[in-house]
mmCIF file of C-alpha atoms in Angstrom:
data_model
loop_
_atom_site.group_PDB
_atom_site.id
_atom_site.type_symbol
_atom_site.label_atom_id
_atom_site.label_comp_id
_atom_site.label_asym_id
_atom_site.label_seq_id
_atom_site.Cartn_x
_atom_site.Cartn_y
_atom_site.Cartn_z
ATOM 1 C CA UNK A 387 146.219 -301.535 64.909
ATOM 2 C CA UNK A 388 148.455 -300.599 67.782
ATOM 3 C CA UNK A 389 147.620 -297.607 69.969
ATOM 4 C CA UNK A 390 149.607 -294.477 69.209
ATOM 5 C CA UNK A 391 151.203 -291.965 71.540
ATOM 6 C CA UNK A 392 148.167 -289.747 70.972
ATOM 7 C CA UNK A 393 145.844 -292.336 72.507
ATOM 8 C CA UNK A 394 148.201 -292.700 75.505
ATOM 9 C CA UNK A 395 147.807 -288.973 76.154
ATOM 10 C CA UNK A 396 144.036 -289.410 76.260
ATOM 11 C CA UNK A 397 144.047 -292.137 78.931
ATOM 12 C CA UNK A 398 147.286 -291.194 80.683
ATOM 13 C CA UNK A 399 150.774 -292.640 80.634
ATOM 14 C CA UNK A 400 151.348 -295.469 83.122
ATOM 15 C CA UNK A 401 154.160 -294.610 85.558
ATOM 16 C CA UNK A 402 153.661 -297.313 88.161
ATOM 17 C CA UNK A 403 151.195 -299.685 89.751
ATOM 18 C CA UNK A 404 149.665 -300.546 93.072
ATOM 19 C CA UNK A 405 148.898 -304.051 94.281
ATOM 20 C CA UNK A 406 146.076 -304.711 96.716
ATOM 21 C CA UNK A 407 146.011 -308.030 98.575
ATOM 22 C CA UNK A 408 143.119 -309.089 100.801
ATOM 23 C CA UNK A 409 142.829 -312.136 103.050
ATOM 24 C CA UNK A 410 139.222 -312.453 104.110
ATOM 25 C CA UNK A 411 137.566 -314.747 106.629
ATOM 26 C CA UNK A 412 133.802 -314.942 107.049
ATOM 27 C CA UNK A 413 132.189 -316.834 109.915
ATOM 28 C CA UNK A 414 128.573 -317.946 109.792
ATOM 29 C CA UNK A 415 126.973 -318.267 113.230
ATOM 30 C CA UNK A 416 123.506 -319.131 114.459
ATOM 31 C CA UNK A 417 121.376 -316.840 116.605
ATOM 32 C CA UNK A 418 123.167 -318.064 119.740
ATOM 33 C CA UNK A 419 126.629 -317.318 118.400
ATOM 34 C CA UNK A 420 127.509 -320.931 117.706
ATOM 35 C CA UNK A 421 129.897 -321.237 114.792
ATOM 36 C CA UNK A 422 128.345 -323.065 111.848
ATOM 37 C CA UNK A 423 130.971 -322.613 109.148
ATOM 38 C CA UNK A 424 134.106 -320.613 108.276
ATOM 39 C CA UNK A 425 135.017 -319.438 104.801
ATOM 40 C CA UNK A 426 138.372 -318.045 103.719
ATOM 41 C CA UNK A 427 139.484 -316.377 100.519
ATOM 42 C CA UNK A 428 142.510 -314.493 99.277
ATOM 43 C CA UNK A 429 142.517 -312.134 96.317
ATOM 44 C CA UNK A 430 144.699 -309.496 94.721
ATOM 45 C CA UNK A 431 144.285 -306.746 92.171
ATOM 46 C CA UNK A 432 146.690 -304.420 90.349
ATOM 47 C CA UNK A 433 145.841 -300.821 89.464
ATOM 48 C CA UNK A 434 148.008 -298.484 87.421
ATOM 49 C CA UNK A 435 149.200 -295.034 88.382
ATOM 50 C CA UNK A 436 149.146 -292.692 85.388
ATOM 51 C CA UNK A 437 150.287 -289.232 84.379
ATOM 52 C CA UNK A 438 147.753 -286.731 83.079
ATOM 53 C CA UNK A 439 144.374 -288.481 83.397
ATOM 54 C CA UNK A 440 143.620 -291.575 85.389
ATOM 55 C CA UNK A 441 144.541 -292.820 88.831
ATOM 56 C CA UNK A 442 147.038 -291.056 91.034
ATOM 57 C CA UNK A 443 149.035 -293.164 93.522
ATOM 58 C CA UNK A 444 146.477 -292.974 96.383
ATOM 59 C CA UNK A 445 143.572 -293.588 93.964
ATOM 60 C CA UNK A 446 145.336 -296.674 92.590
ATOM 61 C CA UNK A 447 146.018 -297.965 96.116
ATOM 62 C CA UNK A 448 142.375 -297.545 97.108
ATOM 63 C CA UNK A 449 141.090 -299.107 93.888
ATOM 64 C CA UNK A 450 143.398 -302.114 94.120
ATOM 65 C CA UNK A 451 142.312 -302.885 97.702
ATOM 66 C CA UNK A 452 138.614 -302.331 96.877
ATOM 67 C CA UNK A 453 138.812 -304.644 93.861
ATOM 68 C CA UNK A 454 140.755 -307.285 95.807
ATOM 69 C CA UNK A 455 138.099 -307.188 98.542
ATOM 70 C CA UNK A 456 135.310 -307.576 95.957
ATOM 71 C CA UNK A 457 137.117 -310.551 94.386
ATOM 72 C CA UNK A 458 137.566 -312.248 97.781
ATOM 73 C CA UNK A 459 133.899 -311.684 98.674
ATOM 74 C CA UNK A 460 132.838 -313.168 95.332
ATOM 75 C CA UNK A 461 134.944 -316.271 96.006
ATOM 76 C CA UNK A 462 133.288 -316.718 99.408
ATOM 77 C CA UNK A 463 129.829 -316.102 97.962
ATOM 78 C CA UNK A 464 130.465 -318.803 95.347
ATOM 79 C CA UNK A 465 131.564 -321.254 98.062
ATOM 80 C CA UNK A 466 128.417 -320.547 100.093
ATOM 81 C CA UNK A 467 126.181 -320.846 97.016
ATOM 82 C CA UNK A 468 127.634 -324.279 96.180
ATOM 83 C CA UNK A 469 126.778 -325.565 99.665
ATOM 84 C CA UNK A 470 123.234 -324.296 99.840
#
């Protein structure tokens, strides 16, 4: 069934959100500093700000940027894995 107001009080009532956006560029170089390959990725993540329990505004901002960074790194890792 649908969640009730009681379950919202347990996890917190959403009152807003925070969006994290990351543009990431990774350069692979040899031991002499010569560029071998560049990889780019962009990712975003939304986190909710809640009353009572859950993420406060700054927590949501930090989480959204952290998760966006992790998503961008995963995209680059997948690109590298496909090539090697």
